[in-house]
């Protein structure tokens, strides 16, 4: 018989993504019986508020997943590598927010607006991967255009918020801004350079091909989610001194000619998207407006006449919500509706 309420484990509950999981589960009235909050020894024993009650944070351990139905994971890639398979073996379906399993062929990589049917593949390993934040917002905006005119090539440059690098990164930007205004030396532990009043063209580590791992996540994940290896993708990922929401300048070339007007119409009717595009009135998406919102915002839609079928656009979304926790909870909603 179908369950009415589910037992949910949250691995990394005290982090940026974990805290957003709690907020979104509350806001969307997710049907929860028991909730188990998990973190490292640093936070074990502390308490977090959930639905008006104090919930204790437990140490993530091998035994934690017995009797759990769904595990929402964001404890970092190396921790997911160890504990996601343990949870999966205990019968808990893991929705993992790290990069650990995304490209494994027998693990679905899912954005519900784009490839919801892939969720059925979870049965192979009991793990579903949540894509990288920058990939999610881009494919939500590009899939409806791909369906209408087939995208051949994507050139993307990102402007990524510090919240994507975790709670310590958010503190680093705040403390550097304060230090600089007080003529004090800055402290630098998370980012490779000063992030306050700067832009850093490096996110994650460099690979042998000269791209960063973050850039290659966008290249490879986009093809897997769109189910089309022939789409060419090239990316430059940049960290900017913004607290919340990633922005992306995206240039696409399509097989069939599509006008800016058509793109606006298609995107206006597509799920999860809000078009904000009224240049005459200075209306376009900006990170300060996207923060705390669920939608992927698209604006500055215009034709690129330097190639036969080119379009430029500007895509902004809250990286911790649609880019991470919201997307994972939406996957969980499909899971309980159709499979568990
Ligand atoms: P964060 O703010 O630094 O939080 C990290 C969380 O992981 C904390 O709850 C921390 O617990 C926990 N943790 C760390 N090491 C652990 C261990 N050994 N055992 C158990 N728990 C451990 O980072 P975040 O921004 O939430 O991101 C966490 C991870 O989510 C990232 O590393 C990344 O893989 C993924 N992520 C994905 C996306 C996406 O695009 N889908 C976006 C952002 C992040 P303590 O309080 O005990 O330290
Ligand atoms: C976003 O533990 C780690 O190495 C996590 C690094 C990280 C990732 C990742 O690779 O999982 C930080 C921020 C991501 C991500 O979503 O890919």
mmCIF file of C-alpha atoms and ligand atoms in Angstrom:
data_model
loop_
_atom_site.group_PDB
_atom_site.id
_atom_site.type_symbol
_atom_site.label_atom_id
_atom_site.label_comp_id
_atom_site.label_asym_id
_atom_site.label_seq_id
_atom_site.Cartn_x
_atom_site.Cartn_y
_atom_site.Cartn_z
ATOM 1 C CA UNK A 1 0.000 0.000 0.000
ATOM 2 C CA UNK A 2 1.178 3.510 -0.763
ATOM 3 C CA UNK A 3 2.599 5.439 2.170
ATOM 4 C CA UNK A 4 1.028 8.711 3.220
ATOM 5 C CA UNK A 5 4.128 10.054 4.964
ATOM 6 C CA UNK A 6 7.806 9.398 4.478
ATOM 7 C CA UNK A 7 10.927 9.199 6.642
ATOM 8 C CA UNK A 8 13.478 11.715 5.396
ATOM 9 C CA UNK A 9 17.198 11.854 6.219
ATOM 10 C CA UNK A 10 19.144 15.036 5.457
ATOM 11 C CA UNK A 11 22.901 14.561 5.178
ATOM 12 C CA UNK A 12 24.628 17.939 5.522
ATOM 13 C CA UNK A 13 21.612 19.484 7.266
ATOM 14 C CA UNK A 14 23.592 22.322 8.887
ATOM 15 C CA UNK A 15 25.043 23.602 5.573
ATOM 16 C CA UNK A 16 23.817 26.171 3.048
ATOM 17 C CA UNK A 17 21.995 23.532 0.990
ATOM 18 C CA UNK A 18 20.854 21.527 4.043
ATOM 19 C CA UNK A 19 19.228 24.577 5.661
ATOM 20 C CA UNK A 20 17.419 25.306 2.398
ATOM 21 C CA UNK A 21 16.165 21.693 2.296
ATOM 22 C CA UNK A 22 14.470 22.273 5.649
ATOM 23 C CA UNK A 23 12.936 25.555 4.512
ATOM 24 C CA UNK A 24 11.600 24.076 1.261
ATOM 25 C CA UNK A 25 10.218 20.890 2.868
ATOM 26 C CA UNK A 26 8.288 23.177 5.242
ATOM 27 C CA UNK A 27 7.125 25.584 2.548
ATOM 28 C CA UNK A 28 5.924 22.790 0.235
ATOM 29 C CA UNK A 29 4.234 20.753 3.008
ATOM 30 C CA UNK A 30 6.233 17.649 2.084
ATOM 31 C CA UNK A 31 4.505 14.671 3.755
ATOM 32 C CA UNK A 32 7.044 13.721 6.440
ATOM 33 C CA UNK A 33 6.706 11.172 9.212
ATOM 34 C CA UNK A 34 10.217 11.227 10.758
ATOM 35 C CA UNK A 35 13.009 13.627 9.833
ATOM 36 C CA UNK A 36 16.637 12.814 10.662
ATOM 37 C CA UNK A 37 19.185 15.623 10.500
ATOM 38 C CA UNK A 38 22.773 14.534 9.893
ATOM 39 C CA UNK A 39 26.127 16.314 9.886
ATOM 40 C CA UNK A 40 29.728 15.803 11.003
ATOM 41 C CA UNK A 41 31.061 15.685 14.560
ATOM 42 C CA UNK A 42 31.392 19.498 14.334
ATOM 43 C CA UNK A 43 27.607 19.954 14.534
ATOM 44 C CA UNK A 44 26.367 16.664 16.002
ATOM 45 C CA UNK A 45 24.366 17.387 19.153
ATOM 46 C CA UNK A 46 23.289 20.867 18.057
ATOM 47 C CA UNK A 47 19.660 21.649 17.245
ATOM 48 C CA UNK A 48 17.850 23.041 14.199
ATOM 49 C CA UNK A 49 14.284 24.318 13.959
ATOM 50 C CA UNK A 50 11.875 22.370 11.726
ATOM 51 C CA UNK A 51 8.109 22.904 11.624
ATOM 52 C CA UNK A 52 8.168 24.763 14.920
ATOM 53 C CA UNK A 53 10.129 22.062 16.756
ATOM 54 C CA UNK A 54 13.782 21.708 17.724
ATOM 55 C CA UNK A 55 15.344 18.744 15.943
ATOM 56 C CA UNK A 56 18.631 17.278 17.110
ATOM 57 C CA UNK A 57 21.499 16.962 14.634
ATOM 58 C CA UNK A 58 22.996 13.441 14.606
ATOM 59 C CA UNK A 59 26.371 12.243 13.477
ATOM 60 C CA UNK A 60 26.254 10.792 9.952
ATOM 61 C CA UNK A 61 27.070 7.105 10.420
ATOM 62 C CA UNK A 62 26.599 3.752 8.719
ATOM 63 C CA UNK A 63 23.549 2.893 10.825
ATOM 64 C CA UNK A 64 21.624 6.142 10.282
ATOM 65 C CA UNK A 65 19.606 5.078 7.253
ATOM 66 C CA UNK A 66 17.634 2.074 8.535
ATOM 67 C CA UNK A 67 13.931 2.793 8.066
ATOM 68 C CA UNK A 68 14.538 5.983 6.054
ATOM 69 C CA UNK A 69 12.666 6.319 2.727
ATOM 70 C CA UNK A 70 14.497 9.251 1.111
ATOM 71 C CA UNK A 71 17.936 10.753 1.774
ATOM 72 C CA UNK A 72 18.577 14.337 0.699
ATOM 73 C CA UNK A 73 22.367 14.550 0.509
ATOM 74 C CA UNK A 74 24.683 17.595 0.454
ATOM 75 C CA UNK A 75 27.623 16.713 2.726
ATOM 76 C CA UNK A 76 30.299 17.144 0.010
ATOM 77 C CA UNK A 77 31.379 14.774 -2.746
ATOM 78 C CA UNK A 78 33.835 12.682 -0.710
ATOM 79 C CA UNK A 79 31.247 12.069 2.030
ATOM 80 C CA UNK A 80 28.477 11.205 -0.453
ATOM 81 C CA UNK A 81 30.873 8.764 -2.114
ATOM 82 C CA UNK A 82 30.977 6.731 1.106
ATOM 83 C CA UNK A 83 27.491 7.196 2.570
ATOM 84 C CA UNK A 84 25.150 7.380 -0.449
ATOM 85 C CA UNK A 85 25.738 3.695 -1.352
ATOM 86 C CA UNK A 86 25.321 2.713 2.318
ATOM 87 C CA UNK A 87 21.977 4.547 2.488
ATOM 88 C CA UNK A 88 20.907 3.105 -0.865
ATOM 89 C CA UNK A 89 21.671 -0.426 0.333
ATOM 90 C CA UNK A 90 19.524 0.173 3.433
ATOM 91 C CA UNK A 91 16.566 0.908 1.105
ATOM 92 C CA UNK A 92 16.737 4.702 1.348
ATOM 93 C CA UNK A 93 16.531 6.401 -2.075
ATOM 94 C CA UNK A 94 19.313 8.994 -2.163
ATOM 95 C CA UNK A 95 18.977 12.296 -4.015
ATOM 96 C CA UNK A 96 22.568 13.466 -4.075
ATOM 97 C CA UNK A 97 23.509 17.114 -4.615
ATOM 98 C CA UNK A 98 27.238 16.537 -5.057
ATOM 99 C CA UNK A 99 29.164 15.890 -8.271
ATOM 100 C CA UNK A 100 30.116 12.372 -7.100
ATOM 101 C CA UNK A 101 27.668 10.250 -9.129
ATOM 102 C CA UNK A 102 26.350 12.634 -11.799
ATOM 103 C CA UNK A 103 28.136 11.173 -14.788
ATOM 104 C CA UNK A 104 27.761 7.490 -13.878
ATOM 105 C CA UNK A 105 25.706 5.912 -16.686
ATOM 106 C CA UNK A 106 23.393 3.914 -14.398
ATOM 107 C CA UNK A 107 22.545 6.926 -12.209
ATOM 108 C CA UNK A 108 19.884 9.341 -13.472
ATOM 109 C CA UNK A 109 20.772 13.055 -13.523
ATOM 110 C CA UNK A 110 17.505 14.915 -13.248
ATOM 111 C CA UNK A 111 15.891 18.320 -13.663
ATOM 112 C CA UNK A 112 12.140 17.673 -13.372
ATOM 113 C CA UNK A 113 11.188 20.314 -15.984
ATOM 114 C CA UNK A 114 13.601 18.738 -18.486
ATOM 115 C CA UNK A 115 13.910 14.951 -18.072
ATOM 116 C CA UNK A 116 11.444 13.748 -15.392
ATOM 117 C CA UNK A 117 11.152 10.306 -17.011
ATOM 118 C CA UNK A 118 14.806 9.581 -16.166
ATOM 119 C CA UNK A 119 13.765 9.295 -12.505
ATOM 120 C CA UNK A 120 12.497 5.750 -13.222
ATOM 121 C CA UNK A 121 16.143 4.673 -13.581
ATOM 122 C CA UNK A 122 16.705 5.235 -9.840
ATOM 123 C CA UNK A 123 15.908 1.558 -9.223
ATOM 124 C CA UNK A 124 19.285 0.452 -10.587
ATOM 125 C CA UNK A 125 21.340 1.936 -7.731
ATOM 126 C CA UNK A 126 18.761 3.680 -5.477
ATOM 127 C CA UNK A 127 20.617 6.959 -6.177
ATOM 128 C CA UNK A 128 19.473 9.975 -8.208
ATOM 129 C CA UNK A 129 21.952 12.770 -8.923
ATOM 130 C CA UNK A 130 21.025 16.444 -8.735
ATOM 131 C CA UNK A 131 22.968 18.469 -11.325
ATOM 132 C CA UNK A 132 25.321 21.371 -10.662
ATOM 133 C CA UNK A 133 23.594 24.677 -9.910
ATOM 134 C CA UNK A 134 24.856 26.410 -13.059
ATOM 135 C CA UNK A 135 23.744 23.519 -15.256
ATOM 136 C CA UNK A 136 20.237 23.364 -13.761
ATOM 137 C CA UNK A 137 19.229 26.954 -14.487
ATOM 138 C CA UNK A 138 20.715 26.804 -17.986
ATOM 139 C CA UNK A 139 18.936 23.610 -19.065
ATOM 140 C CA UNK A 140 15.585 24.755 -17.655
ATOM 141 C CA UNK A 141 15.816 27.755 -20.006
ATOM 142 C CA UNK A 142 17.335 25.947 -22.999
ATOM 143 C CA UNK A 143 15.262 22.738 -23.175
ATOM 144 C CA UNK A 144 12.118 24.442 -24.581
ATOM 145 C CA UNK A 145 14.279 26.147 -27.234
ATOM 146 C CA UNK A 146 16.035 22.857 -28.044
ATOM 147 C CA UNK A 147 12.637 21.194 -28.533
ATOM 148 C CA UNK A 148 11.538 23.991 -30.877
ATOM 149 C CA UNK A 149 14.665 24.617 -32.956
ATOM 150 C CA UNK A 150 17.414 22.130 -31.915
ATOM 151 C CA UNK A 151 20.398 23.754 -30.238
ATOM 152 C CA UNK A 152 23.706 22.934 -31.949
ATOM 153 C CA UNK A 153 26.130 24.953 -29.815
ATOM 154 C CA UNK A 154 26.114 26.752 -26.449
ATOM 155 C CA UNK A 155 28.658 29.346 -25.274
ATOM 156 C CA UNK A 156 28.116 30.238 -21.609
ATOM 157 C CA UNK A 157 29.874 32.528 -19.137
ATOM 158 C CA UNK A 158 28.723 32.379 -15.520
ATOM 159 C CA UNK A 159 28.693 34.983 -12.745
ATOM 160 C CA UNK A 160 28.383 32.742 -9.684
ATOM 161 C CA UNK A 161 27.404 33.766 -6.150
ATOM 162 C CA UNK A 162 29.580 32.903 -3.156
ATOM 163 C CA UNK A 163 26.758 30.895 -1.506
ATOM 164 C CA UNK A 164 27.519 28.149 -4.053
ATOM 165 C CA UNK A 165 30.785 27.529 -2.199
ATOM 166 C CA UNK A 166 29.138 26.943 1.212
ATOM 167 C CA UNK A 167 28.517 28.769 4.457
ATOM 168 C CA UNK A 168 32.207 29.553 5.100
ATOM 169 C CA UNK A 169 32.434 31.212 1.685
ATOM 170 C CA UNK A 170 29.495 33.498 2.509
ATOM 171 C CA UNK A 171 31.256 34.475 5.744
ATOM 172 C CA UNK A 172 34.497 35.099 3.841
ATOM 173 C CA UNK A 173 32.883 37.667 1.522
ATOM 174 C CA UNK A 174 31.192 39.436 4.478
ATOM 175 C CA UNK A 175 34.347 39.566 6.574
ATOM 176 C CA UNK A 176 36.525 40.746 3.672
ATOM 177 C CA UNK A 177 34.099 43.593 2.908
ATOM 178 C CA UNK A 178 34.102 44.623 6.588
ATOM 179 C CA UNK A 179 37.913 44.374 6.834
ATOM 180 C CA UNK A 180 38.450 46.482 3.705
ATOM 181 C CA UNK A 181 36.083 49.213 4.907
ATOM 182 C CA UNK A 182 37.963 49.278 8.214
ATOM 183 C CA UNK A 183 41.424 49.404 6.541
ATOM 184 C CA UNK A 184 42.288 46.008 8.063
ATOM 185 C CA UNK A 185 44.059 43.080 6.356
ATOM 186 C CA UNK A 186 41.693 40.546 4.782
ATOM 187 C CA UNK A 187 41.524 36.850 5.668
ATOM 188 C CA UNK A 188 41.445 34.371 2.792
ATOM 189 C CA UNK A 189 40.693 30.673 3.403
ATOM 190 C CA UNK A 190 38.064 29.515 0.924
ATOM 191 C CA UNK A 191 38.638 31.393 -2.342
ATOM 192 C CA UNK A 192 42.051 31.373 -4.081
ATOM 193 C CA UNK A 193 42.085 35.221 -4.163
ATOM 194 C CA UNK A 194 40.306 38.152 -2.508
ATOM 195 C CA UNK A 195 36.629 37.840 -3.492
ATOM 196 C CA UNK A 196 35.402 41.207 -2.150
ATOM 197 C CA UNK A 197 35.230 43.750 -5.049
ATOM 198 C CA UNK A 198 36.800 41.174 -7.393
ATOM 199 C CA UNK A 199 35.912 38.491 -9.982
ATOM 200 C CA UNK A 200 37.744 35.159 -9.926
ATOM 201 C CA UNK A 201 37.778 33.133 -13.167
ATOM 202 C CA UNK A 202 38.306 29.855 -11.318
ATOM 203 C CA UNK A 203 35.630 27.669 -9.713
ATOM 204 C CA UNK A 204 36.747 24.251 -8.473
ATOM 205 C CA UNK A 205 40.097 22.864 -9.674
ATOM 206 C CA UNK A 206 41.795 23.174 -13.076
ATOM 207 C CA UNK A 207 41.843 20.101 -15.310
ATOM 208 C CA UNK A 208 44.459 19.101 -17.891
ATOM 209 C CA UNK A 209 42.448 20.625 -20.771
ATOM 210 C CA UNK A 210 42.758 24.129 -19.262
ATOM 211 C CA UNK A 211 39.116 24.241 -18.163
ATOM 212 C CA UNK A 212 38.000 24.076 -14.535
ATOM 213 C CA UNK A 213 36.045 21.130 -13.162
ATOM 214 C CA UNK A 214 33.027 23.440 -12.708
ATOM 215 C CA UNK A 215 33.149 24.360 -16.417
ATOM 216 C CA UNK A 216 33.335 20.720 -17.468
ATOM 217 C CA UNK A 217 30.413 19.877 -15.171
ATOM 218 C CA UNK A 218 28.317 22.254 -17.293
ATOM 219 C CA UNK A 219 29.576 20.725 -20.552
ATOM 220 C CA UNK A 220 29.011 17.077 -19.615
ATOM 221 C CA UNK A 221 25.898 17.387 -17.464
ATOM 222 C CA UNK A 222 24.056 19.452 -20.108
ATOM 223 C CA UNK A 223 24.480 16.691 -22.711
ATOM 224 C CA UNK A 224 23.347 13.980 -20.283
ATOM 225 C CA UNK A 225 20.239 15.854 -19.062
ATOM 226 C CA UNK A 226 19.186 16.986 -22.546
ATOM 227 C CA UNK A 227 19.804 13.427 -23.773
ATOM 228 C CA UNK A 228 21.808 14.752 -26.739
ATOM 229 C CA UNK A 229 25.558 14.230 -26.984
ATOM 230 C CA UNK A 230 25.733 16.221 -30.203
ATOM 231 C CA UNK A 231 25.163 19.594 -28.479
ATOM 232 C CA UNK A 232 28.469 21.441 -28.311
ATOM 233 C CA UNK A 233 28.990 23.317 -25.044
ATOM 234 C CA UNK A 234 31.828 25.599 -23.980
ATOM 235 C CA UNK A 235 31.849 27.332 -20.596
ATOM 236 C CA UNK A 236 33.709 29.916 -18.524
ATOM 237 C CA UNK A 237 32.775 29.892 -14.825
ATOM 238 C CA UNK A 238 33.475 33.015 -12.764
ATOM 239 C CA UNK A 239 32.967 33.668 -9.039
ATOM 240 C CA UNK A 240 31.645 37.171 -8.348
ATOM 241 C CA UNK A 241 31.069 39.049 -5.055
ATOM 242 C CA UNK A 242 27.316 38.367 -4.993
ATOM 243 C CA UNK A 243 25.807 36.506 -2.040
ATOM 244 C CA UNK A 244 22.909 34.716 -3.721
ATOM 245 C CA UNK A 245 21.867 33.677 -7.245
ATOM 246 C CA UNK A 246 23.989 32.757 -10.224
ATOM 247 C CA UNK A 247 23.771 34.745 -13.474
ATOM 248 C CA UNK A 248 24.711 33.432 -16.914
ATOM 249 C CA UNK A 249 25.352 35.053 -20.270
ATOM 250 C CA UNK A 250 24.328 32.396 -22.790
ATOM 251 C CA UNK A 251 24.817 32.392 -26.556
ATOM 252 C CA UNK A 252 23.211 29.602 -28.591
ATOM 253 C CA UNK A 253 23.185 28.540 -32.220
ATOM 254 C CA UNK A 254 20.176 26.579 -33.412
ATOM 255 C CA UNK A 255 19.633 24.321 -36.425
ATOM 256 C CA UNK A 256 16.340 26.001 -37.338
ATOM 257 C CA UNK A 257 16.004 29.795 -37.405
ATOM 258 C CA UNK A 258 14.180 31.084 -34.333
ATOM 259 C CA UNK A 259 13.485 34.762 -33.667
ATOM 260 C CA UNK A 260 13.913 36.548 -30.341
ATOM 261 C CA UNK A 261 10.142 37.057 -30.308
ATOM 262 C CA UNK A 262 9.528 33.323 -30.710
ATOM 263 C CA UNK A 263 12.022 32.532 -27.931
ATOM 264 C CA UNK A 264 10.239 34.966 -25.592
ATOM 265 C CA UNK A 265 6.889 33.355 -26.357
ATOM 266 C CA UNK A 266 8.171 29.798 -25.890
ATOM 267 C CA UNK A 267 9.903 30.636 -22.613
ATOM 268 C CA UNK A 268 6.884 32.561 -21.300
ATOM 269 C CA UNK A 269 4.852 29.343 -21.534
ATOM 270 C CA UNK A 270 7.535 26.972 -20.248
ATOM 271 C CA UNK A 271 7.493 25.432 -16.754
ATOM 272 C CA UNK A 272 9.690 26.959 -14.032
ATOM 273 C CA UNK A 273 10.606 30.036 -16.092
ATOM 274 C CA UNK A 274 9.735 33.710 -15.765
ATOM 275 C CA UNK A 275 10.667 36.006 -18.632
ATOM 276 C CA UNK A 276 11.745 39.472 -17.433
ATOM 277 C CA UNK A 277 12.577 41.302 -20.621
ATOM 278 C CA UNK A 278 11.544 44.920 -21.039
ATOM 279 C CA UNK A 279 14.723 46.866 -21.777
ATOM 280 C CA UNK A 280 12.849 50.128 -22.361
ATOM 281 C CA UNK A 281 11.850 50.041 -18.715
ATOM 282 C CA UNK A 282 15.195 48.658 -17.506
ATOM 283 C CA UNK A 283 13.604 45.293 -16.755
ATOM 284 C CA UNK A 284 15.889 42.251 -16.828
ATOM 285 C CA UNK A 285 16.792 39.553 -14.294
ATOM 286 C CA UNK A 286 19.239 40.397 -11.510
ATOM 287 C CA UNK A 287 20.585 38.235 -8.691
ATOM 288 C CA UNK A 288 19.225 40.443 -5.881
ATOM 289 C CA UNK A 289 15.693 39.946 -7.231
ATOM 290 C CA UNK A 290 16.041 36.201 -7.904
ATOM 291 C CA UNK A 291 17.238 35.335 -4.379
ATOM 292 C CA UNK A 292 14.662 33.331 -2.368
ATOM 293 C CA UNK A 293 12.573 32.768 -5.514
ATOM 294 C CA UNK A 294 11.814 29.432 -7.195
ATOM 295 C CA UNK A 295 11.891 30.451 -10.857
ATOM 296 C CA UNK A 296 14.614 30.596 -13.462
ATOM 297 C CA UNK A 297 14.504 34.186 -14.752
ATOM 298 C CA UNK A 298 15.387 34.945 -18.379
ATOM 299 C CA UNK A 299 15.893 38.306 -20.054
ATOM 300 C CA UNK A 300 18.014 40.261 -22.557
ATOM 301 C CA UNK A 301 16.715 37.858 -25.230
ATOM 302 C CA UNK A 302 18.015 39.050 -28.584
ATOM 303 C CA UNK A 303 19.238 37.746 -31.929
ATOM 304 C CA UNK A 304 22.964 37.302 -32.533
ATOM 305 C CA UNK A 305 23.407 38.203 -36.205
ATOM 306 C CA UNK A 306 27.112 37.256 -36.300
ATOM 307 C CA UNK A 307 26.027 33.637 -37.015
ATOM 308 C CA UNK A 308 23.094 32.288 -39.106
ATOM 309 C CA UNK A 309 20.794 31.244 -36.202
ATOM 310 C CA UNK A 310 22.106 32.857 -33.030
ATOM 311 C CA UNK A 311 20.367 33.958 -29.834
ATOM 312 C CA UNK A 312 21.784 35.697 -26.751
ATOM 313 C CA UNK A 313 20.149 35.675 -23.347
ATOM 314 C CA UNK A 314 20.757 36.316 -19.652
ATOM 315 C CA UNK A 315 19.652 33.638 -17.174
ATOM 316 C CA UNK A 316 19.458 34.166 -13.389
ATOM 317 C CA UNK A 317 18.279 31.865 -10.591
ATOM 318 C CA UNK A 318 18.754 31.290 -6.863
ATOM 319 C CA UNK A 319 21.601 28.760 -6.870
ATOM 320 C CA UNK A 320 20.696 27.291 -3.485
ATOM 321 C CA UNK A 321 16.990 26.914 -4.339
ATOM 322 C CA UNK A 322 16.429 25.817 -7.974
ATOM 323 C CA UNK A 323 20.188 25.253 -8.266
ATOM 324 C CA UNK A 324 20.252 22.772 -5.411
ATOM 325 C CA UNK A 325 17.643 22.161 -2.687
ATOM 326 C CA UNK A 326 14.438 22.984 -4.604
ATOM 327 C CA UNK A 327 15.406 20.826 -7.592
ATOM 328 C CA UNK A 328 16.136 17.901 -5.249
ATOM 329 C CA UNK A 329 12.823 18.304 -3.398
ATOM 330 C CA UNK A 330 10.984 18.471 -6.747
ATOM 331 C CA UNK A 331 12.650 15.144 -7.645
ATOM 332 C CA UNK A 332 11.492 13.749 -4.288
ATOM 333 C CA UNK A 333 7.943 14.936 -5.056
ATOM 334 C CA UNK A 334 7.940 12.965 -8.329
ATOM 335 C CA UNK A 335 9.401 9.957 -6.496
ATOM 336 C CA UNK A 336 6.631 9.832 -3.890
ATOM 337 C CA UNK A 337 3.907 10.608 -6.430
ATOM 338 C CA UNK A 338 4.927 7.935 -8.911
ATOM 339 C CA UNK A 339 7.244 5.385 -7.372
ATOM 340 C CA UNK A 340 7.358 5.124 -3.544
HETATM 341 P P1 LIG B 1 28.362 23.937 3.548
HETATM 342 O O1 LIG B 1 27.516 25.112 3.843
HETATM 343 O O2 LIG B 1 29.827 24.023 3.769
HETATM 344 O O3 LIG B 1 27.797 22.686 4.386
HETATM 345 C C1 LIG B 1 28.388 21.424 4.363
HETATM 346 C C2 LIG B 1 27.490 20.446 5.125
HETATM 347 O O4 LIG B 1 28.065 19.133 5.033
HETATM 348 C C3 LIG B 1 27.367 20.769 6.590
HETATM 349 O O5 LIG B 1 26.117 20.345 7.054
HETATM 350 C C4 LIG B 1 28.457 19.908 7.207
HETATM 351 O O6 LIG B 1 28.237 19.598 8.536
HETATM 352 C C5 LIG B 1 28.295 18.659 6.341
HETATM 353 N N1 LIG B 1 29.485 17.825 6.348
HETATM 354 C C6 LIG B 1 30.736 18.165 5.989
HETATM 355 N N2 LIG B 1 31.580 17.129 6.173
HETATM 356 C C7 LIG B 1 30.840 16.121 6.680
HETATM 357 C C8 LIG B 1 31.137 14.809 7.118
HETATM 358 N N3 LIG B 1 32.359 14.315 7.082
HETATM 359 N N4 LIG B 1 30.106 14.030 7.572
HETATM 360 C C9 LIG B 1 28.862 14.522 7.638
HETATM 361 N N5 LIG B 1 28.522 15.776 7.249
HETATM 362 C C10 LIG B 1 29.494 16.555 6.781
HETATM 363 O O7 LIG B 1 28.182 23.478 2.048
HETATM 364 P P2 LIG B 1 26.870 23.530 1.128
HETATM 365 O O8 LIG B 1 26.866 24.787 0.368
HETATM 366 O O9 LIG B 1 25.664 23.168 1.906
HETATM 367 O O10 LIG B 1 27.216 22.409 0.084
HETATM 368 C C11 LIG B 1 27.411 21.076 0.479
HETATM 369 C C12 LIG B 1 27.649 20.214 -0.750
HETATM 370 O O11 LIG B 1 26.497 20.227 -1.569
HETATM 371 C C13 LIG B 1 28.792 20.733 -1.645
HETATM 372 O O12 LIG B 1 30.018 20.242 -1.208
HETATM 373 C C14 LIG B 1 28.382 20.228 -2.983
HETATM 374 O O13 LIG B 1 28.851 18.929 -3.214
HETATM 375 C C15 LIG B 1 26.878 20.233 -2.907
HETATM 376 N N6 LIG B 1 26.317 21.415 -3.558
HETATM 377 C C16 LIG B 1 25.612 21.196 -4.657
HETATM 378 C C17 LIG B 1 25.043 22.225 -5.327
HETATM 379 C C18 LIG B 1 24.316 21.947 -6.567
HETATM 380 O O14 LIG B 1 24.527 22.600 -7.496
HETATM 381 N N7 LIG B 1 23.450 20.997 -6.653
HETATM 382 C C19 LIG B 1 25.174 23.521 -4.885
HETATM 383 C C20 LIG B 1 25.920 23.773 -3.742
HETATM 384 C C21 LIG B 1 26.476 22.682 -3.093
HETATM 385 P P3 LIG B 1 28.967 20.377 9.776
HETATM 386 O O15 LIG B 1 27.998 21.444 10.240
HETATM 387 O O16 LIG B 1 29.102 19.293 10.801
HETATM 388 O O17 LIG B 1 30.236 20.917 9.302
HETATM 389 C C1 LIG B 2 29.167 22.706 -5.683
HETATM 390 O O1 LIG B 2 33.198 18.117 -1.621
HETATM 391 C C2 LIG B 2 33.368 18.725 -2.667
HETATM 392 O O2 LIG B 2 34.393 18.600 -3.362
HETATM 393 C C3 LIG B 2 32.229 19.601 -3.127
HETATM 394 C C4 LIG B 2 32.582 20.637 -4.119
HETATM 395 C C5 LIG B 2 31.337 21.306 -4.657
HETATM 396 C C6 LIG B 2 30.526 20.721 -5.618
HETATM 397 C C7 LIG B 2 30.750 19.296 -6.040
HETATM 398 O O3 LIG B 2 31.691 19.031 -6.807
HETATM 399 O O4 LIG B 2 29.971 18.467 -5.606
HETATM 400 C C8 LIG B 2 31.033 22.590 -4.193
HETATM 401 C C9 LIG B 2 29.960 23.278 -4.704
HETATM 402 C C10 LIG B 2 29.451 21.430 -6.149
HETATM 403 C C11 LIG B 2 28.607 20.857 -7.213
HETATM 404 O O5 LIG B 2 27.395 21.028 -7.131
HETATM 405 O O6 LIG B 2 29.116 20.281 -8.174
#
